[in-house]
Amino acid sequence: MMDPTLAEMGNHLSDAMKILESGKLETEQGQEGRKMSWKEIPGPLQGDGQDVVSILQLVQNLMHGDDEEQGHRRMQFVGEQGHMALLGHSLAAYISVLERERLRKLTTRILSDTTLWLCRLFRYENGSAYFHEDDREGLLKVCRLVMNTHYEDFTTEGFTALSSKHPVIYQSAACRPGLGQHLCSQLGLPLSCLCVVPCNTMFGSLHQMDVALLDKLVKDDRDSGKLPLLLIANAGTPGAGHTDKLSRLKELCVQYNMWLHVEGVNLATLVLGQVSSTVTAATKCDSMTLTPGPWLGLPAVPAVTLYRHEDPALSLAAGLTSSQPVEKLRALPLWLSLQYLGHDGIVERIKHASQLSQQLLEHLKTLASIKTSVEDELNSPVVVFRFSHENSAPSSGGSVEGSYAGERDILDAFNRWLGDQLAEQVPLSGVDVVELEDEGTCVRFSPLMTAAALGTQENDVAALVEKLAEMIPLLCCTLRLRQDFRDEVLQQASLSYIEDLNWPGLGVVRFEPRTTDLDEDKRQDRVEKINSDLLKKLMELDTDLNFSGGPEFSEEKNCIFIGIATEDLDVAELVETIMSLGRDIEESGKLFENMTEVVRKGIQEAELQLQKANEEKLMEEGVLRQIPLVSSVLNWFSPVQASVKGRTFNLAEGCLDSTEPVYSIKAQMRKEDSPDSPKANTRRFPGQKLFRRPGAGSDSISETSSVSQLEESFRETLHSQAADEAEVPQERPAHILEETAIADQRVPEGQEAESVETIR
């Protein structure tokens, strides 16, 4: 019979997970109450208690915030095995209240079972296990164990025992950042006790520790009276997933009596049937740190450090073992999860992640302009790739790219954009951006760390490859057109080309006003105003280009950043459009600034003309006509034909004009036929967006639009021929001319019959 308390605990956990994962939001009244309650934290503790459902609802609200759409919530995929891990934490709290003897027996069984299973899974014979929350804590306790082994008085005398021989800890330059500094800080050692071994620079992998140089460093330290203590090696570097030459390093550690510790994601492949020899050598090391949580998709399970040591007293002194039963309960979530998955389930998850890497690697080999950085192509769980222009052949329509200054920085910016776009458009792939010292910015696919949590499948890898194939031509085209864009901008006097090597796009440009009589502050304000308005105008255009003000923390201000280009981009038209829009904005700004002065001068001129018109009227009509009674009599006998001369004020030119052309038909016709009226210089096909060269790509114009353009051209040809025929005079019979004239007459309504009789 099952303990009722355990059954009730499992049911409560299941109900709690359903509430948290259901995504159901409370009613509007509950939402209003939530806005007034949990957002105003910290708040007082309520006097009366709350039920479990209300507390879980509060947790759900805190988890999701204001997101009301389930699609915006990207959480780790928690399956049944994840529920078992969460149940382990609840059981640990319940088991801790058992009587001491029962607790001791239970925790010993849990610890021994988990240690045995892990040692067999990862081929680590005769090992002990230490479970810890921080994945660096196991290495820290191992360092204490090694120091206790080499310095017998270290537990009693402390740092004074190290004065005779200073300890030295060696680590690879490819280790995760800050690991060595953390060890020295927690152990109370100076940073001089840490030695960073460079990676191979001439032979072998760029991410493997240089064994020959390590040998030389150890000899020098021993000759100078120091004690080589511990070596930290990688079975899968954090950046590129490369493995050090562990067998050679083990021989070196045995020679100099050093402790060898190994960590890395490639240790997960030890559970597979076929493992590379470089990773298999990790089973001979003195200790290794495993992170089964991300490998198996288990939330909140501890990391494990497997080690070999014969003296349990020193292990206890270093903190690797504990006499407190509660400390041993850390293994309970992992104990439950491993039993739920079973040996076959664990192997299947690791194998699935490795197959995803191999699938992506096979597809990347078929893509041009993509370089991969993989240590073992047959069995590598980490794939690192990078966009590079070396293998791309330039096509027509742009300059052939060559070596130029800042090429590495530009490619890094493009790869950073590529990684962000892939992570955004294919989120289940789990790709991220990594900075490598030699290769630069790369895109990393590490399914062992992400696939179990995200639920990555083969179709997600296929979608990743598809998106990558779509983006590569855009990157190649943009990289090729950058120089063309720069040359076009430099030819314009009012445009400044801004060299920003960190911008993943066509380029950066700034419109410079032509006014030079302003001080620096006013000029900067004008530049900011013009470029801000110009950016708004460009963003309103119907084009595939992306215009922005640049990154938030960009050093360049008041600029226009142009994004990724397409194959059929017309760079000359783009620059000309930016130039013309900038000039229009500049002219309109000048007009607005000079409006006050123009209006004032116009009013003064209008007053002078009105005064002059009154004087001319007085001279023309005479003095008598200005007298009220006399003027009426004179105007009755001899009326004066006086015309009022209207005036209009032209704000653009700042002058007064006569209104006579407005009422003149001939003047209107002349204005309509004026050759100065603006006409479209470029003819654009229906559906064609701005800045595209006609016929540059087959996809830019569809078959339907092509037929429509053919019909339109045919109609225009017929229309032009008809116009030419109309210009040639032809003789017609008299009776035809007469009938045509009669037919063209317009007869008023009601006089049709009379008109017909008259014609007859």
mmCIF file of C-alpha atoms in Angstrom, residues 333-597:
data_model
loop_
_atom_site.group_PDB
_atom_site.id
_atom_site.type_symbol
_atom_site.label_atom_id
_atom_site.label_comp_id
_atom_site.label_asym_id
_atom_site.label_seq_id
_atom_site.Cartn_x
_atom_site.Cartn_y
_atom_site.Cartn_z
ATOM 1 C CA PRO A 333 15.546 14.566 -7.945
ATOM 2 C CA LEU A 334 18.195 12.942 -10.138
ATOM 3 C CA TRP A 335 17.540 9.541 -8.542
ATOM 4 C CA LEU A 336 13.854 9.736 -9.468
ATOM 5 C CA SER A 337 14.487 11.086 -12.989
ATOM 6 C CA LEU A 338 17.091 8.456 -13.890
ATOM 7 C CA GLN A 339 14.706 5.699 -12.865
ATOM 8 C CA TYR A 340 11.907 7.225 -14.892
ATOM 9 C CA LEU A 341 14.021 7.533 -18.048
ATOM 10 C CA GLY A 342 15.876 4.262 -17.687
ATOM 11 C CA HIS A 343 19.151 3.390 -19.362
ATOM 12 C CA ASP A 344 17.634 3.204 -22.840
ATOM 13 C CA GLY A 345 15.830 6.517 -22.455
ATOM 14 C CA ILE A 346 19.013 8.298 -21.382
ATOM 15 C CA VAL A 347 21.007 6.867 -24.271
ATOM 16 C CA GLU A 348 18.224 7.739 -26.716
ATOM 17 C CA ARG A 349 18.204 11.409 -25.687
ATOM 18 C CA ILE A 350 21.964 11.775 -26.037
ATOM 19 C CA LYS A 351 21.895 9.917 -29.343
ATOM 20 C CA HIS A 352 19.073 12.119 -30.651
ATOM 21 C CA ALA A 353 21.069 15.276 -29.883
ATOM 22 C CA SER A 354 24.153 13.890 -31.638
ATOM 23 C CA GLN A 355 22.096 12.967 -34.700
ATOM 24 C CA LEU A 356 20.712 16.501 -34.892
ATOM 25 C CA SER A 357 24.261 17.837 -35.000
ATOM 26 C CA GLN A 358 25.219 15.411 -37.745
ATOM 27 C CA GLN A 359 22.107 16.340 -39.738
ATOM 28 C CA LEU A 360 22.946 20.037 -39.599
ATOM 29 C CA LEU A 361 26.595 19.404 -40.429
ATOM 30 C CA GLU A 362 25.693 17.420 -43.564
ATOM 31 C CA HIS A 363 23.457 20.240 -44.809
ATOM 32 C CA LEU A 364 26.049 22.921 -44.061
ATOM 33 C CA LYS A 365 28.536 21.173 -46.353
ATOM 34 C CA THR A 366 26.219 21.857 -49.301
ATOM 35 C CA LEU A 367 25.903 25.595 -48.619
ATOM 36 C CA ALA A 368 28.327 28.045 -50.169
ATOM 37 C CA SER A 369 29.880 30.836 -48.104
ATOM 38 C CA ILE A 370 29.572 28.790 -44.886
ATOM 39 C CA LYS A 371 32.610 27.637 -42.905
ATOM 40 C CA THR A 372 32.297 25.088 -40.117
ATOM 41 C CA SER A 373 34.506 24.631 -37.079
ATOM 42 C CA VAL A 374 33.989 21.021 -36.049
ATOM 43 C CA GLU A 375 36.608 18.881 -34.334
ATOM 44 C CA ASP A 376 35.238 15.418 -35.158
ATOM 45 C CA GLU A 377 32.798 15.361 -38.071
ATOM 46 C CA LEU A 378 31.755 11.762 -37.344
ATOM 47 C CA ASN A 379 30.746 12.311 -33.725
ATOM 48 C CA SER A 380 30.611 15.935 -32.677
ATOM 49 C CA PRO A 381 27.648 17.165 -30.614
ATOM 50 C CA VAL A 382 28.515 20.838 -31.202
ATOM 51 C CA VAL A 383 28.410 22.514 -34.625
ATOM 52 C CA VAL A 384 29.911 25.989 -35.033
ATOM 53 C CA PHE A 385 29.587 27.712 -38.400
ATOM 54 C CA ARG A 386 30.285 31.132 -39.820
ATOM 55 C CA PHE A 387 29.352 33.102 -42.917
ATOM 56 C CA SER A 388 32.394 33.888 -45.043
ATOM 57 C CA HIS A 389 32.598 35.554 -48.454
ATOM 58 C CA GLU A 390 35.677 33.664 -49.631
ATOM 59 C CA ASN A 391 33.720 30.885 -51.347
ATOM 60 C CA SER A 392 30.987 33.092 -52.825
ATOM 61 C CA ALA A 393 31.256 34.043 -56.479
ATOM 62 C CA PRO A 394 30.249 37.641 -57.218
ATOM 63 C CA SER A 395 27.479 38.076 -59.739
ATOM 64 C CA SER A 396 26.752 40.913 -62.124
ATOM 65 C CA GLY A 397 25.385 44.160 -60.839
ATOM 66 C CA GLY A 398 28.024 44.971 -58.253
ATOM 67 C CA SER A 399 31.724 45.312 -57.763
ATOM 68 C CA VAL A 400 33.860 42.260 -57.100
ATOM 69 C CA GLU A 401 34.725 42.200 -53.422
ATOM 70 C CA GLY A 402 38.304 42.059 -52.402
ATOM 71 C CA SER A 403 40.355 42.583 -49.342
ATOM 72 C CA TYR A 404 39.526 45.789 -47.545
ATOM 73 C CA ALA A 405 40.156 47.363 -44.206
ATOM 74 C CA GLY A 406 38.001 46.070 -41.378
ATOM 75 C CA GLU A 407 36.885 42.954 -43.259
ATOM 76 C CA ARG A 408 37.011 40.841 -40.085
ATOM 77 C CA ASP A 409 34.823 43.306 -38.170
ATOM 78 C CA ILE A 410 32.271 43.506 -40.986
ATOM 79 C CA LEU A 411 32.004 39.723 -41.223
ATOM 80 C CA ASP A 412 31.618 39.532 -37.450
ATOM 81 C CA ALA A 413 28.723 41.991 -37.653
ATOM 82 C CA PHE A 414 27.089 39.983 -40.447
ATOM 83 C CA ASN A 415 27.428 36.732 -38.490
ATOM 84 C CA ARG A 416 26.020 38.377 -35.392
ATOM 85 C CA TRP A 417 22.985 39.450 -37.419
ATOM 86 C CA LEU A 418 22.728 35.974 -38.947
ATOM 87 C CA GLY A 419 22.727 34.273 -35.557
ATOM 88 C CA ASP A 420 20.120 36.634 -34.129
ATOM 89 C CA GLN A 421 17.839 36.171 -37.141
ATOM 90 C CA LEU A 422 18.100 32.374 -37.023
ATOM 91 C CA ALA A 423 17.404 32.312 -33.285
ATOM 92 C CA GLU A 424 14.377 34.569 -33.770
ATOM 93 C CA GLN A 425 12.863 32.835 -36.800
ATOM 94 C CA VAL A 426 13.643 29.243 -35.709
ATOM 95 C CA PRO A 427 13.503 29.454 -31.897
ATOM 96 C CA LEU A 428 13.238 25.686 -31.377
ATOM 97 C CA SER A 429 16.670 25.199 -32.936
ATOM 98 C CA GLY A 430 18.370 26.748 -29.905
ATOM 99 C CA VAL A 431 21.168 28.390 -31.908
ATOM 100 C CA ASP A 432 23.099 31.241 -30.331
ATOM 101 C CA VAL A 433 26.004 33.556 -31.139
ATOM 102 C CA VAL A 434 29.463 32.821 -29.779
ATOM 103 C CA GLU A 435 32.660 34.881 -29.927
ATOM 104 C CA LEU A 436 35.782 32.855 -30.704
ATOM 105 C CA GLU A 437 39.265 34.325 -30.432
ATOM 106 C CA ASP A 438 40.569 33.088 -33.776
ATOM 107 C CA GLU A 439 37.475 32.605 -35.945
ATOM 108 C CA GLY A 440 35.562 35.639 -34.683
ATOM 109 C CA THR A 441 31.790 35.744 -34.324
ATOM 110 C CA CYS A 442 30.125 32.412 -35.126
ATOM 111 C CA VAL A 443 26.746 30.722 -34.837
ATOM 112 C CA ARG A 444 26.654 27.735 -32.493
ATOM 113 C CA PHE A 445 24.293 24.771 -32.531
ATOM 114 C CA SER A 446 24.641 22.676 -29.372
ATOM 115 C CA PRO A 447 21.598 20.367 -29.129
ATOM 116 C CA LEU A 448 22.992 18.546 -26.090
ATOM 117 C CA MET A 449 22.460 21.745 -24.105
ATOM 118 C CA THR A 450 19.169 22.851 -25.682
ATOM 119 C CA ALA A 451 17.344 20.058 -27.569
ATOM 120 C CA ALA A 452 15.904 18.291 -24.528
ATOM 121 C CA ALA A 453 14.611 21.522 -23.019
ATOM 122 C CA LEU A 454 13.224 22.993 -26.268
ATOM 123 C CA GLY A 455 12.064 19.736 -27.830
ATOM 124 C CA THR A 456 14.154 20.175 -30.977
ATOM 125 C CA GLN A 457 13.329 17.727 -33.780
ATOM 126 C CA GLU A 458 14.665 16.988 -37.259
ATOM 127 C CA ASN A 459 12.125 19.288 -38.907
ATOM 128 C CA ASP A 460 13.472 22.171 -36.798
ATOM 129 C CA VAL A 461 16.952 21.528 -38.171
ATOM 130 C CA ALA A 462 15.498 21.422 -41.695
ATOM 131 C CA ALA A 463 13.772 24.764 -41.070
ATOM 132 C CA LEU A 464 17.061 26.167 -39.793
ATOM 133 C CA VAL A 465 18.864 25.114 -42.962
ATOM 134 C CA GLU A 466 16.068 26.545 -45.111
ATOM 135 C CA LYS A 467 16.256 29.938 -43.410
ATOM 136 C CA LEU A 468 20.028 29.885 -43.651
ATOM 137 C CA ALA A 469 19.846 29.200 -47.390
ATOM 138 C CA GLU A 470 17.528 32.202 -47.774
ATOM 139 C CA MET A 471 19.800 34.571 -45.861
ATOM 140 C CA ILE A 472 23.140 33.652 -47.475
ATOM 141 C CA PRO A 473 22.363 35.350 -50.852
ATOM 142 C CA LEU A 474 21.225 38.476 -49.022
ATOM 143 C CA LEU A 475 24.453 38.620 -47.028
ATOM 144 C CA CYS A 476 26.595 38.043 -50.122
ATOM 145 C CA CYS A 477 24.737 40.740 -52.052
ATOM 146 C CA THR A 478 24.928 43.244 -49.199
ATOM 147 C CA LEU A 479 28.622 42.605 -48.707
ATOM 148 C CA ARG A 480 29.253 43.116 -52.407
ATOM 149 C CA LEU A 481 27.208 46.326 -52.680
ATOM 150 C CA ARG A 482 28.714 48.028 -49.624
ATOM 151 C CA GLN A 483 31.590 49.468 -51.656
ATOM 152 C CA ASP A 484 29.242 50.602 -54.436
ATOM 153 C CA PHE A 485 27.092 52.373 -51.889
ATOM 154 C CA ARG A 486 30.132 54.043 -50.363
ATOM 155 C CA ASP A 487 31.336 55.290 -53.760
ATOM 156 C CA GLU A 488 27.909 56.663 -54.669
ATOM 157 C CA VAL A 489 27.567 58.510 -51.360
ATOM 158 C CA LEU A 490 31.031 60.060 -51.607
ATOM 159 C CA GLN A 491 30.064 61.591 -54.960
ATOM 160 C CA GLN A 492 27.289 63.614 -53.295
ATOM 161 C CA ALA A 493 28.385 66.832 -51.640
ATOM 162 C CA SER A 494 25.508 66.917 -49.157
ATOM 163 C CA LEU A 495 25.898 63.297 -47.985
ATOM 164 C CA SER A 496 28.500 61.943 -45.592
ATOM 165 C CA TYR A 497 29.425 58.276 -45.524
ATOM 166 C CA ILE A 498 29.839 56.998 -41.962
ATOM 167 C CA GLU A 499 32.233 54.062 -41.633
ATOM 168 C CA ASP A 500 30.612 51.740 -39.086
ATOM 169 C CA LEU A 501 32.204 48.303 -39.261
ATOM 170 C CA ASN A 502 29.828 46.907 -36.653
ATOM 171 C CA TRP A 503 26.688 47.593 -38.706
ATOM 172 C CA PRO A 504 25.334 44.511 -40.515
ATOM 173 C CA GLY A 505 23.875 46.254 -43.527
ATOM 174 C CA LEU A 506 24.477 48.258 -46.664
ATOM 175 C CA GLY A 507 25.972 51.224 -44.849
ATOM 176 C CA VAL A 508 25.421 54.359 -42.816
ATOM 177 C CA VAL A 509 24.843 57.818 -44.288
ATOM 178 C CA ARG A 510 24.189 61.293 -42.935
ATOM 179 C CA PHE A 511 22.706 64.288 -44.755
ATOM 180 C CA GLU A 512 24.761 67.442 -44.206
ATOM 181 C CA PRO A 513 23.035 70.829 -44.718
ATOM 182 C CA ARG A 514 24.756 73.273 -47.033
ATOM 183 C CA THR A 515 24.423 76.232 -44.652
ATOM 184 C CA THR A 516 27.755 77.229 -43.113
ATOM 185 C CA ASP A 517 26.833 80.523 -41.424
ATOM 186 C CA LEU A 518 25.477 78.862 -38.265
ATOM 187 C CA ASP A 519 27.346 78.118 -35.062
ATOM 188 C CA GLU A 520 28.108 74.534 -34.140
ATOM 189 C CA ASP A 521 25.166 74.036 -31.755
ATOM 190 C CA LYS A 522 22.578 75.323 -34.211
ATOM 191 C CA ARG A 523 24.143 73.349 -37.002
ATOM 192 C CA GLN A 524 23.967 70.138 -34.976
ATOM 193 C CA ASP A 525 20.313 70.825 -34.191
ATOM 194 C CA ARG A 526 19.594 71.323 -37.868
ATOM 195 C CA VAL A 527 21.464 68.123 -38.797
ATOM 196 C CA GLU A 528 19.466 66.188 -36.202
ATOM 197 C CA LYS A 529 16.153 67.643 -37.404
ATOM 198 C CA ILE A 530 16.839 67.024 -41.103
ATOM 199 C CA ASN A 531 18.070 63.456 -40.657
ATOM 200 C CA SER A 532 15.196 62.622 -38.329
ATOM 201 C CA ASP A 533 12.642 63.839 -40.884
ATOM 202 C CA LEU A 534 14.563 62.136 -43.681
ATOM 203 C CA LEU A 535 14.455 58.827 -41.811
ATOM 204 C CA LYS A 536 10.681 59.121 -41.423
ATOM 205 C CA LYS A 537 10.305 59.808 -45.141
ATOM 206 C CA LEU A 538 12.458 56.814 -46.075
ATOM 207 C CA MET A 539 10.584 54.491 -43.731
ATOM 208 C CA GLU A 540 7.323 55.440 -45.471
ATOM 209 C CA LEU A 541 8.602 54.349 -48.888
ATOM 210 C CA ASP A 542 7.448 51.093 -50.457
ATOM 211 C CA THR A 543 10.736 49.222 -50.487
ATOM 212 C CA ASP A 544 12.321 46.033 -49.184
ATOM 213 C CA LEU A 545 15.120 47.960 -47.496
ATOM 214 C CA ASN A 546 15.097 48.534 -43.774
ATOM 215 C CA PHE A 547 15.928 52.072 -42.598
ATOM 216 C CA SER A 548 16.612 52.775 -38.929
ATOM 217 C CA GLY A 549 18.376 55.106 -36.579
ATOM 218 C CA GLY A 550 20.935 52.442 -35.690
ATOM 219 C CA PRO A 551 21.543 50.422 -32.527
ATOM 220 C CA GLU A 552 20.595 51.912 -29.201
ATOM 221 C CA PHE A 553 24.171 52.270 -27.984
ATOM 222 C CA SER A 554 25.738 53.227 -31.299
ATOM 223 C CA GLU A 555 28.475 55.842 -31.228
ATOM 224 C CA GLU A 556 27.196 57.476 -34.413
ATOM 225 C CA LYS A 557 24.203 59.757 -33.942
ATOM 226 C CA ASN A 558 21.928 61.593 -36.385
ATOM 227 C CA CYS A 559 22.556 58.972 -39.065
ATOM 228 C CA ILE A 560 20.495 56.729 -41.299
ATOM 229 C CA PHE A 561 21.374 53.046 -41.068
ATOM 230 C CA ILE A 562 20.441 50.992 -44.135
ATOM 231 C CA GLY A 563 19.920 47.272 -43.587
ATOM 232 C CA ILE A 564 20.388 44.136 -45.648
ATOM 233 C CA ALA A 565 20.158 44.626 -49.415
ATOM 234 C CA THR A 566 18.658 42.484 -52.168
ATOM 235 C CA GLU A 567 20.159 41.277 -55.441
ATOM 236 C CA ASP A 568 18.250 43.742 -57.650
ATOM 237 C CA LEU A 569 19.002 46.827 -55.578
ATOM 238 C CA ASP A 570 19.707 49.984 -57.606
ATOM 239 C CA VAL A 571 22.297 51.720 -55.435
ATOM 240 C CA ALA A 572 22.441 54.846 -57.597
ATOM 241 C CA GLU A 573 18.686 55.351 -57.374
ATOM 242 C CA LEU A 574 18.774 54.779 -53.624
ATOM 243 C CA VAL A 575 21.452 57.417 -53.070
ATOM 244 C CA GLU A 576 19.699 59.851 -55.431
ATOM 245 C CA THR A 577 16.422 59.397 -53.551
ATOM 246 C CA ILE A 578 18.114 60.047 -50.206
ATOM 247 C CA MET A 579 19.768 63.112 -51.680
ATOM 248 C CA SER A 580 16.588 64.572 -53.193
ATOM 249 C CA LEU A 581 14.476 63.928 -50.099
ATOM 250 C CA GLY A 582 17.132 65.516 -47.937
ATOM 251 C CA ARG A 583 17.235 68.606 -50.141
ATOM 252 C CA ASP A 584 13.444 68.918 -50.061
ATOM 253 C CA ILE A 585 13.443 68.709 -46.276
ATOM 254 C CA GLU A 586 16.272 71.225 -46.078
ATOM 255 C CA GLU A 587 14.488 73.693 -48.386
ATOM 256 C CA SER A 588 11.203 73.362 -46.535
ATOM 257 C CA GLY A 589 13.065 73.908 -43.285
ATOM 258 C CA LYS A 590 14.669 77.055 -44.633
ATOM 259 C CA LEU A 591 11.275 78.276 -45.838
ATOM 260 C CA PHE A 592 9.772 77.733 -42.422
ATOM 261 C CA GLU A 593 12.669 79.486 -40.689
ATOM 262 C CA ASN A 594 12.486 82.502 -43.036
ATOM 263 C CA MET A 595 8.681 82.668 -42.993
ATOM 264 C CA THR A 596 8.494 85.470 -40.449
ATOM 265 C CA GLU A 597 10.892 87.712 -42.319
#
